[in-house]
């Protein structure tokens, strides 16, 4: 009998204007990883800010642990992070300051990666 790993895509479109909208997908993503899921976090629009090293350090959600802690847990547990290239450029994410392990992921790449994934957007 073959078991199939559940795949998830969490799209983050917010940043410091509403830290709970950044923390919520990270909480869900961390739980999906803990359950053995294959999880991709895609950062786009204002959410691309999260792809900049150290940017999460100042985000404190009202209802959840600090965003930096959630992001660290996500990365340590094998979560994948893609950053929208045009959005990253707009928000100052560069090759020099992108999160360790994160990769540039444009439209074609995210559409390809989204196949067979349950998708959530925040």
Short mmCIF file of C-alpha atoms in Angstrom, two decimals:
data_model
loop_
_atom_site.label_atom_id
_atom_site.label_comp_id
_atom_site.label_asym_id
_atom_site.label_seq_id
_atom_site.Cartn_x
_atom_site.Cartn_y
_atom_site.Cartn_z
CA UNK A 1 0.00 0.00 0.00
CA UNK A 2 1.34 3.41 -0.97
CA UNK A 3 0.77 6.44 1.20
CA UNK A 4 0.55 9.79 -0.50
CA UNK A 5 2.05 12.85 1.12
CA UNK A 6 -0.37 15.77 1.33
CA UNK A 7 0.95 18.90 -0.37
CA UNK A 8 0.05 22.44 0.63
CA UNK A 9 0.60 25.93 -0.77
CA UNK A 10 0.17 28.90 1.55
CA UNK A 11 0.25 32.29 -0.17
CA UNK A 12 1.11 35.26 2.04
CA UNK A 13 0.12 38.70 0.70
CA UNK A 14 0.31 40.78 3.90
CA UNK A 15 3.10 42.08 6.07
CA UNK A 16 3.31 44.65 8.88
CA UNK A 17 -0.17 46.11 8.34
CA UNK A 18 -1.73 42.97 9.80
CA UNK A 19 0.76 40.60 11.48
CA UNK A 20 -1.99 38.08 12.29
CA UNK A 21 -2.48 37.59 8.52
CA UNK A 22 1.22 36.69 8.35
CA UNK A 23 1.21 34.48 11.45
CA UNK A 24 -1.95 32.53 10.57
CA UNK A 25 -0.58 30.84 7.43
CA UNK A 26 2.66 30.10 9.27
CA UNK A 27 0.77 28.40 12.10
CA UNK A 28 -1.16 26.32 9.56
CA UNK A 29 1.99 25.59 7.55
CA UNK A 30 3.88 24.46 10.66
CA UNK A 31 1.02 22.14 11.60
CA UNK A 32 0.96 20.72 8.08
CA UNK A 33 4.72 20.07 8.29
CA UNK A 34 4.30 18.41 11.68
CA UNK A 35 1.69 16.12 10.11
CA UNK A 36 4.18 15.09 7.41
CA UNK A 37 3.02 17.43 4.66
CA UNK A 38 5.05 18.89 1.83
CA UNK A 39 4.58 22.62 2.38
CA UNK A 40 5.37 25.61 0.18
CA UNK A 41 5.00 29.18 1.45
CA UNK A 42 4.78 31.69 -1.41
CA UNK A 43 5.43 35.33 -0.54
CA UNK A 44 3.87 37.89 -2.86
CA UNK A 45 2.52 41.47 -2.88
CA UNK A 46 3.34 42.97 0.59
CA UNK A 47 4.06 39.46 1.88
CA UNK A 48 7.30 39.50 -0.15
CA UNK A 49 8.74 41.63 2.67
CA UNK A 50 8.83 38.46 4.78
CA UNK A 51 11.43 37.08 2.38
CA UNK A 52 13.98 39.66 3.51
CA UNK A 53 16.36 38.38 6.19
CA UNK A 54 15.46 39.93 9.57
CA UNK A 55 12.21 41.52 8.38
CA UNK A 56 10.06 39.20 10.51
CA UNK A 57 11.89 40.21 13.70
CA UNK A 58 9.58 43.17 14.31
CA UNK A 59 6.28 41.41 13.58
CA UNK A 60 4.30 40.57 16.68
CA UNK A 61 0.89 39.08 16.06
CA UNK A 62 -1.94 39.69 18.52
CA UNK A 63 -3.13 36.11 18.58
CA UNK A 64 -0.04 34.01 17.82
CA UNK A 65 3.65 33.59 18.68
CA UNK A 66 6.09 36.10 17.13
CA UNK A 67 6.29 35.76 13.36
CA UNK A 68 10.09 35.35 13.47
CA UNK A 69 9.69 32.28 15.72
CA UNK A 70 7.05 30.78 13.44
CA UNK A 71 9.19 31.39 10.36
CA UNK A 72 12.25 29.86 12.03
CA UNK A 73 10.27 26.74 12.98
CA UNK A 74 8.94 26.50 9.42
CA UNK A 75 12.42 26.62 7.91
CA UNK A 76 13.93 24.23 10.48
CA UNK A 77 11.23 21.66 9.76
CA UNK A 78 11.80 21.57 6.02
CA UNK A 79 9.25 24.09 4.75
CA UNK A 80 9.95 25.58 1.33
CA UNK A 81 9.78 29.32 0.69
CA UNK A 82 9.28 31.00 -2.67
CA UNK A 83 9.43 34.76 -3.19
CA UNK A 84 7.70 36.53 -6.08
CA UNK A 85 10.56 38.23 -7.99
CA UNK A 86 8.78 41.48 -8.99
CA UNK A 87 7.22 41.84 -5.53
CA UNK A 88 10.54 41.10 -3.87
CA UNK A 89 12.22 43.79 -5.95
CA UNK A 90 9.49 46.28 -5.01
CA UNK A 91 10.01 45.53 -1.31
CA UNK A 92 13.80 45.47 -1.26
CA UNK A 93 14.42 41.72 -1.28
CA UNK A 94 17.68 40.97 -3.09
CA UNK A 95 19.96 38.00 -3.66
CA UNK A 96 22.09 39.36 -0.82
CA UNK A 97 19.31 39.57 1.80
CA UNK A 98 16.80 36.87 0.80
CA UNK A 99 16.05 34.36 3.58
CA UNK A 100 18.43 31.41 3.69
CA UNK A 101 16.85 28.53 1.79
CA UNK A 102 14.27 30.73 0.07
CA UNK A 103 14.18 30.88 -3.70
CA UNK A 104 12.84 33.23 -6.32
CA UNK A 105 9.58 31.81 -7.62
CA UNK A 106 7.83 33.61 -10.45
CA UNK A 107 4.39 33.00 -11.91
CA UNK A 108 5.26 29.96 -14.03
CA UNK A 109 7.16 28.31 -11.17
CA UNK A 110 4.41 28.83 -8.60
CA UNK A 111 1.74 27.62 -11.02
CA UNK A 112 3.77 24.48 -11.64
CA UNK A 113 4.38 23.96 -7.93
CA UNK A 114 0.70 24.53 -7.13
CA UNK A 115 -0.41 21.45 -9.05
CA UNK A 116 -1.64 18.75 -6.69
CA UNK A 117 -1.42 21.09 -3.69
CA UNK A 118 -4.19 22.29 -1.44
CA UNK A 119 -3.95 26.07 -1.66
CA UNK A 120 -4.66 28.71 0.97
CA UNK A 121 -4.24 32.46 0.58
CA UNK A 122 -3.83 35.12 3.26
#
